[in-house]
């Protein structure tokens, strides 16, 4: 007769370095794809914003002010996305923990804050870069040539 602890130890599947490497490989590919998608979306959005940049320039904004505006906007979007993503995750994990608790299998949720911070920081870096570069390119054009009368 085994105790509960002995049974869990004997029947638990073991993991080795290969399993962890495979997980990081799949996660890395997913994050790479997400980063490329994020950058592509922001570059397209910044290209559509040429008229806004021209209007700001004609209103008297300096190039630095326009670039700071674009970077602040990108960081705001990342912050809102991180908060909303965290909220959705909390709801999902709370439901899962509650359901497992009903099955007499209580769990403790451990949040990898360091990894979460790294991913959020990488998203912020990609967002700022993918927004500021096209905005800088739009600043090189003459603002009068971009705006037309409707």
mmCIF file of N, CA, C and O in Angstrom, residues 7-113:
data_model
loop_
_atom_site.group_PDB
_atom_site.id
_atom_site.type_symbol
_atom_site.label_atom_id
_atom_site.label_comp_id
_atom_site.label_asym_id
_atom_site.label_seq_id
_atom_site.Cartn_x
_atom_site.Cartn_y
_atom_site.Cartn_z
ATOM 1 N N UNK A 7 2.552 7.572 -4.166
ATOM 2 C CA UNK A 7 1.836 7.311 -5.415
ATOM 3 C C UNK A 7 2.046 8.439 -6.417
ATOM 4 O O UNK A 7 2.272 8.198 -7.598
ATOM 5 N N UNK A 8 1.960 9.699 -5.944
ATOM 6 C CA UNK A 8 2.168 10.839 -6.830
ATOM 7 C C UNK A 8 3.582 10.818 -7.386
ATOM 8 O O UNK A 8 3.809 11.038 -8.578
ATOM 9 N N UNK A 9 4.563 10.544 -6.532
ATOM 10 C CA UNK A 9 5.956 10.503 -6.985
ATOM 11 C C UNK A 9 6.165 9.388 -8.014
ATOM 12 O O UNK A 9 6.860 9.571 -9.009
ATOM 13 N N UNK A 10 5.552 8.240 -7.800
ATOM 14 C CA UNK A 10 5.741 7.110 -8.706
ATOM 15 C C UNK A 10 5.002 7.288 -10.030
ATOM 16 O O UNK A 10 5.485 6.853 -11.080
ATOM 17 N N UNK A 11 3.852 7.925 -10.019
ATOM 18 C CA UNK A 11 3.060 8.021 -11.246
ATOM 19 C C UNK A 11 3.225 9.331 -11.995
ATOM 20 O O UNK A 11 2.724 9.473 -13.099
ATOM 21 N N UNK A 12 3.916 10.264 -11.419
ATOM 22 C CA UNK A 12 4.098 11.571 -12.071
ATOM 23 C C UNK A 12 5.054 11.428 -13.247
ATOM 24 O O UNK A 12 6.142 10.856 -13.100
ATOM 25 N N UNK A 13 4.665 11.960 -14.391
ATOM 26 C CA UNK A 13 5.598 11.876 -15.533
ATOM 27 C C UNK A 13 6.792 12.794 -15.302
ATOM 28 O O UNK A 13 6.652 13.920 -14.834
ATOM 29 N N UNK A 14 7.946 12.300 -15.617
ATOM 30 C CA UNK A 14 9.159 13.091 -15.436
ATOM 31 C C UNK A 14 9.392 14.014 -16.623
ATOM 32 O O UNK A 14 8.956 13.765 -17.735
ATOM 33 N N UNK A 15 10.044 15.097 -16.351
ATOM 34 C CA UNK A 15 10.413 16.010 -17.419
ATOM 35 C C UNK A 15 11.923 16.145 -17.434
ATOM 36 O O UNK A 15 12.590 16.033 -16.406
ATOM 37 N N UNK A 16 12.443 16.381 -18.598
ATOM 38 C CA UNK A 16 13.885 16.582 -18.706
ATOM 39 C C UNK A 16 14.142 17.863 -19.485
ATOM 40 O O UNK A 16 13.226 18.616 -19.787
ATOM 41 N N UNK A 17 15.379 18.112 -19.801
ATOM 42 C CA UNK A 17 15.749 19.327 -20.510
ATOM 43 C C UNK A 17 15.121 19.436 -21.890
ATOM 44 O O UNK A 17 14.862 20.530 -22.378
ATOM 45 N N UNK A 18 14.845 18.301 -22.528
ATOM 46 C CA UNK A 18 14.264 18.311 -23.863
ATOM 47 C C UNK A 18 12.837 18.861 -23.836
ATOM 48 O O UNK A 18 12.444 19.627 -24.719
ATOM 49 N N UNK A 19 12.086 18.485 -22.827
ATOM 50 C CA UNK A 19 10.720 18.985 -22.707
ATOM 51 C C UNK A 19 10.717 20.493 -22.529
ATOM 52 O O UNK A 19 9.941 21.214 -23.159
ATOM 53 N N UNK A 20 11.590 20.976 -21.673
ATOM 54 C CA UNK A 20 11.669 22.419 -21.425
ATOM 55 C C UNK A 20 12.143 23.162 -22.678
ATOM 56 O O UNK A 20 11.627 24.223 -23.009
ATOM 57 N N UNK A 21 13.116 22.593 -23.378
ATOM 58 C CA UNK A 21 13.606 23.204 -24.610
ATOM 59 C C UNK A 21 12.505 23.265 -25.665
ATOM 60 O O UNK A 21 12.343 24.283 -26.347
ATOM 61 N N UNK A 22 11.725 22.190 -25.793
ATOM 62 C CA UNK A 22 10.618 22.183 -26.740
ATOM 63 C C UNK A 22 9.579 23.242 -26.407
ATOM 64 O O UNK A 22 9.060 23.919 -27.288
ATOM 65 N N UNK A 23 9.285 23.400 -25.109
ATOM 66 C CA UNK A 23 8.323 24.415 -24.701
ATOM 67 C C UNK A 23 8.835 25.814 -25.050
ATOM 68 O O UNK A 23 8.097 26.645 -25.567
ATOM 69 N N UNK A 24 10.109 26.077 -24.769
ATOM 70 C CA UNK A 24 10.673 27.387 -25.084
ATOM 71 C C UNK A 24 10.739 27.626 -26.588
ATOM 72 O O UNK A 24 10.566 28.754 -27.051
ATOM 73 N N UNK A 25 10.963 26.582 -27.364
ATOM 74 C CA UNK A 25 11.001 26.720 -28.817
ATOM 75 C C UNK A 25 9.622 27.107 -29.354
ATOM 76 O O UNK A 25 9.496 28.042 -30.152
ATOM 77 N N UNK A 26 8.590 26.413 -28.903
ATOM 78 C CA UNK A 26 7.228 26.730 -29.348
ATOM 79 C C UNK A 26 6.827 28.120 -28.876
ATOM 80 O O UNK A 26 6.265 28.920 -29.637
ATOM 81 N N UNK A 27 7.118 28.443 -27.622
ATOM 82 C CA UNK A 27 6.793 29.759 -27.088
ATOM 83 C C UNK A 27 7.568 30.856 -27.822
ATOM 84 O O UNK A 27 7.018 31.909 -28.131
ATOM 85 N N UNK A 28 8.829 30.596 -28.124
ATOM 86 C CA UNK A 28 9.640 31.573 -28.845
ATOM 87 C C UNK A 28 9.105 31.861 -30.238
ATOM 88 O O UNK A 28 9.049 33.012 -30.675
ATOM 89 N N UNK A 29 8.670 30.824 -30.944
ATOM 90 C CA UNK A 29 8.096 31.018 -32.272
ATOM 91 C C UNK A 29 6.788 31.807 -32.198
ATOM 92 O O UNK A 29 6.531 32.679 -33.041
ATOM 93 N N UNK A 30 5.971 31.506 -31.192
ATOM 94 C CA UNK A 30 4.713 32.243 -31.033
ATOM 95 C C UNK A 30 4.990 33.715 -30.716
ATOM 96 O O UNK A 30 4.331 34.610 -31.257
ATOM 97 N N UNK A 31 5.963 33.980 -29.865
ATOM 98 C CA UNK A 31 6.295 35.362 -29.535
ATOM 99 C C UNK A 31 6.910 36.093 -30.726
ATOM 100 O O UNK A 31 6.648 37.281 -30.923
ATOM 101 N N UNK A 32 7.714 35.403 -31.511
ATOM 102 C CA UNK A 32 8.292 36.006 -32.710
ATOM 103 C C UNK A 32 7.189 36.388 -33.701
ATOM 104 O O UNK A 32 7.182 37.502 -34.236
ATOM 105 N N UNK A 33 6.248 35.487 -33.913
ATOM 106 C CA UNK A 33 5.136 35.775 -34.814
ATOM 107 C C UNK A 33 4.312 36.952 -34.285
ATOM 108 O O UNK A 33 3.903 37.828 -35.053
ATOM 109 N N UNK A 34 4.060 36.969 -32.983
ATOM 110 C CA UNK A 34 3.285 38.070 -32.396
ATOM 111 C C UNK A 34 4.029 39.393 -32.546
ATOM 112 O O UNK A 34 3.415 40.433 -32.830
ATOM 113 N N UNK A 35 5.345 39.376 -32.378
ATOM 114 C CA UNK A 35 6.129 40.594 -32.548
ATOM 115 C C UNK A 35 6.111 41.112 -33.976
ATOM 116 O O UNK A 35 5.981 42.317 -34.211
ATOM 117 N N UNK A 36 6.216 40.204 -34.937
ATOM 118 C CA UNK A 36 6.154 40.605 -36.341
ATOM 119 C C UNK A 36 4.772 41.170 -36.667
ATOM 120 O O UNK A 36 4.653 42.196 -37.360
ATOM 121 N N UNK A 37 3.726 40.542 -36.173
ATOM 122 C CA UNK A 37 2.368 41.036 -36.414
ATOM 123 C C UNK A 37 2.160 42.406 -35.785
ATOM 124 O O UNK A 37 1.549 43.291 -36.393
ATOM 125 N N UNK A 38 2.677 42.583 -34.589
ATOM 126 C CA UNK A 38 2.561 43.872 -33.899
ATOM 127 C C UNK A 38 3.267 44.967 -34.689
ATOM 128 O O UNK A 38 2.699 46.039 -34.934
ATOM 129 N N UNK A 39 4.498 44.694 -35.105
ATOM 130 C CA UNK A 39 5.252 45.690 -35.863
ATOM 131 C C UNK A 39 4.578 46.005 -37.196
ATOM 132 O O UNK A 39 4.483 47.174 -37.586
ATOM 133 N N UNK A 40 4.087 44.992 -37.889
ATOM 134 C CA UNK A 40 3.428 45.200 -39.176
ATOM 135 C C UNK A 40 2.188 46.074 -39.018
ATOM 136 O O UNK A 40 1.961 46.998 -39.800
ATOM 137 N N UNK A 41 1.389 45.794 -38.009
ATOM 138 C CA UNK A 41 0.170 46.579 -37.780
ATOM 139 C C UNK A 41 0.509 48.031 -37.481
ATOM 140 O O UNK A 41 -0.135 48.961 -37.999
ATOM 141 N N UNK A 42 1.514 48.256 -36.659
ATOM 142 C CA UNK A 42 1.877 49.623 -36.296
ATOM 143 C C UNK A 42 2.498 50.388 -37.454
ATOM 144 O O UNK A 42 2.261 51.595 -37.605
ATOM 145 N N UNK A 43 3.281 49.718 -38.277
ATOM 146 C CA UNK A 43 3.870 50.392 -39.440
ATOM 147 C C UNK A 43 2.764 50.806 -40.414
ATOM 148 O O UNK A 43 2.781 51.913 -40.949
ATOM 149 N N UNK A 44 1.777 49.932 -40.619
ATOM 150 C CA UNK A 44 0.663 50.288 -41.505
ATOM 151 C C UNK A 44 -0.135 51.456 -40.920
ATOM 152 O O UNK A 44 -0.560 52.352 -41.645
ATOM 153 N N UNK A 45 -0.345 51.450 -39.605
ATOM 154 C CA UNK A 45 -1.076 52.540 -38.959
ATOM 155 C C UNK A 45 -0.334 53.858 -39.054
ATOM 156 O O UNK A 45 -0.941 54.913 -39.268
ATOM 157 N N UNK A 46 0.970 53.814 -38.895
ATOM 158 C CA UNK A 46 1.760 55.040 -38.981
ATOM 159 C C UNK A 46 1.785 55.575 -40.413
ATOM 160 O O UNK A 46 1.800 56.792 -40.631
ATOM 161 N N UNK A 47 1.775 54.689 -41.382
ATOM 162 C CA UNK A 47 1.745 55.138 -42.776
ATOM 163 C C UNK A 47 0.423 55.834 -43.090
ATOM 164 O O UNK A 47 0.387 56.784 -43.880
ATOM 165 N N UNK A 48 -0.650 55.391 -42.458
ATOM 166 C CA UNK A 48 -1.955 56.014 -42.669
ATOM 167 C C UNK A 48 -2.064 57.361 -41.950
ATOM 168 O O UNK A 48 -3.003 58.112 -42.181
ATOM 169 N N UNK A 49 -1.121 57.650 -41.102
ATOM 170 C CA UNK A 49 -1.191 58.856 -40.284
ATOM 171 C C UNK A 49 -0.391 60.023 -40.858
ATOM 172 O O UNK A 49 -0.123 60.996 -40.171
ATOM 173 N N UNK A 50 -0.003 59.960 -42.098
ATOM 174 C CA UNK A 50 0.794 61.038 -42.698
ATOM 175 C C UNK A 50 0.074 62.381 -42.643
ATOM 176 O O UNK A 50 0.691 63.413 -42.400
ATOM 177 N N UNK A 51 -1.222 62.364 -42.875
ATOM 178 C CA UNK A 51 -1.985 63.621 -42.845
ATOM 179 C C UNK A 51 -1.990 64.216 -41.444
ATOM 180 O O UNK A 51 -1.914 65.435 -41.297
ATOM 181 N N UNK A 52 -2.095 63.375 -40.419
ATOM 182 C CA UNK A 52 -2.063 63.874 -39.041
ATOM 183 C C UNK A 52 -0.712 64.510 -38.721
ATOM 184 O O UNK A 52 -0.648 65.567 -38.096
ATOM 185 N N UNK A 53 0.351 63.864 -39.164
ATOM 186 C CA UNK A 53 1.695 64.405 -38.929
ATOM 187 C C UNK A 53 1.846 65.735 -39.654
ATOM 188 O O UNK A 53 2.381 66.706 -39.085
ATOM 189 N N UNK A 54 1.368 65.812 -40.885
ATOM 190 C CA UNK A 54 1.459 67.064 -41.641
ATOM 191 C C UNK A 54 0.644 68.167 -40.970
ATOM 192 O O UNK A 54 1.101 69.321 -40.883
ATOM 193 N N UNK A 55 -0.542 67.820 -40.475
ATOM 194 C CA UNK A 55 -1.367 68.828 -39.799
ATOM 195 C C UNK A 55 -0.694 69.323 -38.521
ATOM 196 O O UNK A 55 -0.719 70.531 -38.218
ATOM 197 N N UNK A 56 -0.079 68.426 -37.783
ATOM 198 C CA UNK A 56 0.639 68.837 -36.570
ATOM 199 C C UNK A 56 1.815 69.756 -36.909
ATOM 200 O O UNK A 56 2.067 70.746 -36.216
ATOM 201 N N UNK A 57 2.521 69.418 -37.975
ATOM 202 C CA UNK A 57 3.662 70.246 -38.391
ATOM 203 C C UNK A 57 3.195 71.630 -38.822
ATOM 204 O O UNK A 57 3.807 72.646 -38.487
ATOM 205 N N UNK A 58 2.096 71.698 -39.586
ATOM 206 C CA UNK A 58 1.575 72.991 -40.026
ATOM 207 C C UNK A 58 1.020 73.801 -38.851
ATOM 208 O O UNK A 58 0.980 75.025 -38.908
ATOM 209 N N UNK A 59 0.598 73.112 -37.788
ATOM 210 C CA UNK A 59 0.091 73.804 -36.598
ATOM 211 C C UNK A 59 1.221 74.315 -35.718
ATOM 212 O O UNK A 59 0.965 75.016 -34.744
ATOM 213 N N UNK A 60 2.460 73.956 -36.041
ATOM 214 C CA UNK A 60 3.597 74.490 -35.309
ATOM 215 C C UNK A 60 4.343 73.493 -34.445
ATOM 216 O O UNK A 60 5.267 73.866 -33.726
ATOM 217 N N UNK A 61 3.977 72.234 -34.486
ATOM 218 C CA UNK A 61 4.685 71.228 -33.689
ATOM 219 C C UNK A 61 6.055 70.952 -34.304
ATOM 220 O O UNK A 61 6.200 70.902 -35.528
ATOM 221 N N UNK A 62 7.036 70.787 -33.447
ATOM 222 C CA UNK A 62 8.377 70.443 -33.926
ATOM 223 C C UNK A 62 8.442 68.947 -34.207
ATOM 224 O O UNK A 62 7.563 68.183 -33.789
ATOM 225 N N UNK A 63 9.485 68.557 -34.899
ATOM 226 C CA UNK A 63 9.658 67.135 -35.195
ATOM 227 C C UNK A 63 9.776 66.303 -33.926
ATOM 228 O O UNK A 63 9.221 65.202 -33.843
ATOM 229 N N UNK A 64 10.488 66.808 -32.938
ATOM 230 C CA UNK A 64 10.627 66.089 -31.673
ATOM 231 C C UNK A 64 9.302 65.923 -30.952
ATOM 232 O O UNK A 64 9.035 64.877 -30.349
ATOM 233 N N UNK A 65 8.472 66.957 -31.001
ATOM 234 C CA UNK A 65 7.159 66.857 -30.360
ATOM 235 C C UNK A 65 6.282 65.810 -31.038
ATOM 236 O O UNK A 65 5.573 65.049 -30.371
ATOM 237 N N UNK A 66 6.337 65.751 -32.354
ATOM 238 C CA UNK A 66 5.550 64.764 -33.085
ATOM 239 C C UNK A 66 6.045 63.350 -32.769
ATOM 240 O O UNK A 66 5.242 62.433 -32.556
ATOM 241 N N UNK A 67 7.357 63.161 -32.697
ATOM 242 C CA UNK A 67 7.907 61.843 -32.376
ATOM 243 C C UNK A 67 7.560 61.433 -30.945
ATOM 244 O O UNK A 67 7.250 60.262 -30.684
ATOM 245 N N UNK A 68 7.607 62.388 -30.005
ATOM 246 C CA UNK A 68 7.211 62.075 -28.625
ATOM 247 C C UNK A 68 5.733 61.708 -28.548
ATOM 248 O O UNK A 68 5.344 60.809 -27.804
ATOM 249 N N UNK A 69 4.903 62.402 -29.322
ATOM 250 C CA UNK A 69 3.473 62.083 -29.378
ATOM 251 C C UNK A 69 3.276 60.650 -29.872
ATOM 252 O O UNK A 69 2.492 59.888 -29.298
ATOM 253 N N UNK A 70 3.981 60.284 -30.923
ATOM 254 C CA UNK A 70 3.839 58.939 -31.491
ATOM 255 C C UNK A 70 4.323 57.879 -30.496
ATOM 256 O O UNK A 70 3.671 56.842 -30.319
ATOM 257 N N UNK A 71 5.455 58.136 -29.833
ATOM 258 C CA UNK A 71 5.983 57.172 -28.867
ATOM 259 C C UNK A 71 5.051 57.038 -27.663
ATOM 260 O O UNK A 71 4.812 55.925 -27.168
ATOM 261 N N UNK A 72 4.497 58.154 -27.200
ATOM 262 C CA UNK A 72 3.573 58.111 -26.071
ATOM 263 C C UNK A 72 2.314 57.340 -26.434
ATOM 264 O O UNK A 72 1.794 56.551 -25.630
ATOM 265 N N UNK A 73 1.835 57.544 -27.641
ATOM 266 C CA UNK A 73 0.658 56.805 -28.096
ATOM 267 C C UNK A 73 0.942 55.305 -28.143
ATOM 268 O O UNK A 73 0.115 54.491 -27.713
ATOM 269 N N UNK A 74 2.104 54.918 -28.643
ATOM 270 C CA UNK A 74 2.457 53.500 -28.724
ATOM 271 C C UNK A 74 2.571 52.893 -27.324
ATOM 272 O O UNK A 74 2.083 51.778 -27.084
ATOM 273 N N UNK A 75 3.195 53.604 -26.397
ATOM 274 C CA UNK A 75 3.327 53.088 -25.036
ATOM 275 C C UNK A 75 1.979 52.994 -24.331
ATOM 276 O O UNK A 75 1.746 52.079 -23.533
ATOM 277 N N UNK A 76 1.079 53.923 -24.629
ATOM 278 C CA UNK A 76 -0.257 53.866 -24.043
ATOM 279 C C UNK A 76 -1.003 52.632 -24.533
ATOM 280 O O UNK A 76 -1.672 51.944 -23.749
ATOM 281 N N UNK A 77 -0.883 52.333 -25.812
ATOM 282 C CA UNK A 77 -1.540 51.150 -26.367
ATOM 283 C C UNK A 77 -0.975 49.880 -25.733
ATOM 284 O O UNK A 77 -1.724 48.955 -25.385
ATOM 285 N N UNK A 78 0.341 49.815 -25.540
ATOM 286 C CA UNK A 78 0.945 48.643 -24.908
ATOM 287 C C UNK A 78 0.461 48.511 -23.464
ATOM 288 O O UNK A 78 0.133 47.409 -23.009
ATOM 289 N N UNK A 79 0.398 49.613 -22.737
ATOM 290 C CA UNK A 79 -0.047 49.558 -21.336
ATOM 291 C C UNK A 79 -1.499 49.096 -21.241
ATOM 292 O O UNK A 79 -1.837 48.238 -20.412
ATOM 293 N N UNK A 80 -2.364 49.631 -22.094
ATOM 294 C CA UNK A 80 -3.775 49.222 -22.080
ATOM 295 C C UNK A 80 -3.891 47.748 -22.460
ATOM 296 O O UNK A 80 -4.641 46.982 -21.833
ATOM 297 N N UNK A 81 -3.139 47.320 -23.460
ATOM 298 C CA UNK A 81 -3.168 45.914 -23.862
ATOM 299 C C UNK A 81 -2.676 44.986 -22.763
ATOM 300 O O UNK A 81 -3.243 43.913 -22.545
ATOM 301 N N UNK A 82 -1.625 45.389 -22.048
ATOM 302 C CA UNK A 82 -1.105 44.565 -20.956
ATOM 303 C C UNK A 82 -2.119 44.453 -19.823
ATOM 304 O O UNK A 82 -2.333 43.366 -19.272
ATOM 305 N N UNK A 83 -2.758 45.561 -19.478
ATOM 306 C CA UNK A 83 -3.753 45.534 -18.402
ATOM 307 C C UNK A 83 -4.959 44.684 -18.799
ATOM 308 O O UNK A 83 -5.438 43.867 -18.000
ATOM 309 N N UNK A 84 -5.448 44.851 -20.025
ATOM 310 C CA UNK A 84 -6.588 44.046 -20.470
ATOM 311 C C UNK A 84 -6.230 42.560 -20.564
ATOM 312 O O UNK A 84 -7.028 41.698 -20.191
ATOM 313 N N UNK A 85 -5.043 42.256 -21.049
ATOM 314 C CA UNK A 85 -4.600 40.869 -21.118
ATOM 315 C C UNK A 85 -4.472 40.247 -19.738
ATOM 316 O O UNK A 85 -4.843 39.087 -19.521
ATOM 317 N N UNK A 86 -3.965 41.016 -18.791
ATOM 318 C CA UNK A 86 -3.854 40.529 -17.424
ATOM 319 C C UNK A 86 -5.229 40.301 -16.813
ATOM 320 O O UNK A 86 -5.461 39.299 -16.121
ATOM 321 N N UNK A 87 -6.177 41.202 -17.090
ATOM 322 C CA UNK A 87 -7.528 41.051 -16.553
ATOM 323 C C UNK A 87 -8.205 39.795 -17.104
ATOM 324 O O UNK A 87 -8.831 39.037 -16.350
ATOM 325 N N UNK A 88 -8.067 39.551 -18.393
ATOM 326 C CA UNK A 88 -8.666 38.355 -18.993
ATOM 327 C C UNK A 88 -8.018 37.100 -18.416
ATOM 328 O O UNK A 88 -8.702 36.106 -18.121
ATOM 329 N N UNK A 89 -6.712 37.141 -18.221
ATOM 330 C CA UNK A 89 -6.007 35.990 -17.662
ATOM 331 C C UNK A 89 -6.440 35.721 -16.229
ATOM 332 O O UNK A 89 -6.627 34.566 -15.835
ATOM 333 N N UNK A 90 -6.602 36.773 -15.435
ATOM 334 C CA UNK A 90 -7.043 36.603 -14.046
ATOM 335 C C UNK A 90 -8.419 35.950 -14.002
ATOM 336 O O UNK A 90 -8.662 35.037 -13.199
ATOM 337 N N UNK A 91 -9.334 36.392 -14.859
ATOM 338 C CA UNK A 91 -10.681 35.801 -14.878
ATOM 339 C C UNK A 91 -10.609 34.325 -15.252
ATOM 340 O O UNK A 91 -11.233 33.467 -14.610
ATOM 341 N N UNK A 92 -9.828 34.003 -16.273
ATOM 342 C CA UNK A 92 -9.691 32.601 -16.696
ATOM 343 C C UNK A 92 -9.064 31.731 -15.628
ATOM 344 O O UNK A 92 -9.530 30.616 -15.349
ATOM 345 N N UNK A 93 -7.988 32.220 -15.007
ATOM 346 C CA UNK A 93 -7.323 31.437 -13.972
ATOM 347 C C UNK A 93 -8.187 31.302 -12.721
ATOM 348 O O UNK A 93 -8.161 30.267 -12.057
ATOM 349 N N UNK A 94 -8.942 32.338 -12.390
ATOM 350 C CA UNK A 94 -9.833 32.252 -11.229
ATOM 351 C C UNK A 94 -10.911 31.204 -11.466
ATOM 352 O O UNK A 94 -11.242 30.419 -10.562
ATOM 353 N N UNK A 95 -11.468 31.169 -12.664
ATOM 354 C CA UNK A 95 -12.465 30.144 -12.990
ATOM 355 C C UNK A 95 -11.888 28.746 -12.931
ATOM 356 O O UNK A 95 -12.504 27.817 -12.410
ATOM 357 N N UNK A 96 -10.666 28.586 -13.455
ATOM 358 C CA UNK A 96 -10.033 27.282 -13.441
ATOM 359 C C UNK A 96 -9.710 26.847 -12.015
ATOM 360 O O UNK A 96 -9.947 25.690 -11.634
ATOM 361 N N UNK A 97 -9.195 27.763 -11.208
ATOM 362 C CA UNK A 97 -8.872 27.436 -9.821
ATOM 363 C C UNK A 97 -10.140 27.098 -9.046
ATOM 364 O O UNK A 97 -10.151 26.175 -8.228
ATOM 365 N N UNK A 98 -11.235 27.838 -9.305
ATOM 366 C CA UNK A 98 -12.495 27.539 -8.643
ATOM 367 C C UNK A 98 -13.030 26.168 -9.023
ATOM 368 O O UNK A 98 -13.518 25.415 -8.172
ATOM 369 N N UNK A 99 -12.953 25.829 -10.305
ATOM 370 C CA UNK A 99 -13.439 24.523 -10.766
ATOM 371 C C UNK A 99 -12.604 23.389 -10.175
ATOM 372 O O UNK A 99 -13.142 22.362 -9.757
ATOM 373 N N UNK A 100 -11.305 23.571 -10.135
ATOM 374 C CA UNK A 100 -10.451 22.539 -9.543
ATOM 375 C C UNK A 100 -10.684 22.429 -8.045
ATOM 376 O O UNK A 100 -10.586 21.345 -7.463
ATOM 377 N N UNK A 101 -10.992 23.555 -7.401
ATOM 378 C CA UNK A 101 -11.315 23.519 -5.978
ATOM 379 C C UNK A 101 -12.578 22.727 -5.711
ATOM 380 O O UNK A 101 -12.678 22.021 -4.706
ATOM 381 N N UNK A 102 -13.566 22.823 -6.609
ATOM 382 C CA UNK A 102 -14.795 22.038 -6.465
ATOM 383 C C UNK A 102 -14.532 20.543 -6.619
ATOM 384 O O UNK A 102 -15.269 19.716 -6.089
ATOM 385 N N UNK A 103 -13.486 20.205 -7.358
ATOM 386 C CA UNK A 103 -13.118 18.801 -7.553
ATOM 387 C C UNK A 103 -12.153 18.308 -6.484
ATOM 388 O O UNK A 103 -11.527 17.264 -6.642
ATOM 389 N N UNK A 104 -12.014 19.074 -5.426
ATOM 390 C CA UNK A 104 -11.107 18.743 -4.316
ATOM 391 C C UNK A 104 -9.663 18.655 -4.777
ATOM 392 O O UNK A 104 -8.896 17.819 -4.309
ATOM 393 N N UNK A 105 -9.296 19.502 -5.711
ATOM 394 C CA UNK A 105 -7.914 19.583 -6.183
ATOM 395 C C UNK A 105 -7.491 21.047 -6.177
ATOM 396 O O UNK A 105 -7.286 21.642 -7.229
ATOM 397 N N UNK A 106 -7.398 21.654 -4.985
ATOM 398 C CA UNK A 106 -7.065 23.077 -4.942
ATOM 399 C C UNK A 106 -5.676 23.348 -5.508
ATOM 400 O O UNK A 106 -4.769 22.527 -5.368
ATOM 401 N N UNK A 107 -5.565 24.480 -6.173
ATOM 402 C CA UNK A 107 -4.297 24.859 -6.781
ATOM 403 C C UNK A 107 -3.911 26.260 -6.318
ATOM 404 O O UNK A 107 -4.761 27.048 -5.913
ATOM 405 N N UNK A 108 -2.647 26.542 -6.395
ATOM 406 C CA UNK A 108 -2.161 27.899 -6.161
ATOM 407 C C UNK A 108 -1.625 28.423 -7.489
ATOM 408 O O UNK A 108 -0.893 27.722 -8.189
ATOM 409 N N UNK A 109 -2.019 29.608 -7.824
ATOM 410 C CA UNK A 109 -1.602 30.211 -9.090
ATOM 411 C C UNK A 109 -0.307 30.974 -8.845
ATOM 412 O O UNK A 109 -0.231 31.807 -7.944
ATOM 413 N N UNK A 110 0.691 30.673 -9.637
ATOM 414 C CA UNK A 110 1.970 31.358 -9.554
ATOM 415 C C UNK A 110 2.155 32.158 -10.836
ATOM 416 O O UNK A 110 2.148 31.598 -11.930
ATOM 417 N N UNK A 111 2.302 33.455 -10.696
ATOM 418 C CA UNK A 111 2.456 34.322 -11.861
ATOM 419 C C UNK A 111 3.943 34.594 -12.081
ATOM 420 O O UNK A 111 4.619 35.071 -11.176
ATOM 421 N N UNK A 112 4.465 34.302 -13.257
ATOM 422 C CA UNK A 112 5.881 34.579 -13.545
ATOM 423 C C UNK A 112 6.079 36.066 -13.874
ATOM 424 O O UNK A 112 6.144 36.453 -15.043
ATOM 425 N N UNK A 113 6.156 36.888 -12.854
ATOM 426 C CA UNK A 113 6.196 38.338 -13.048
ATOM 427 C C UNK A 113 7.400 38.776 -13.867
ATOM 428 O O UNK A 113 7.306 39.708 -14.664
#
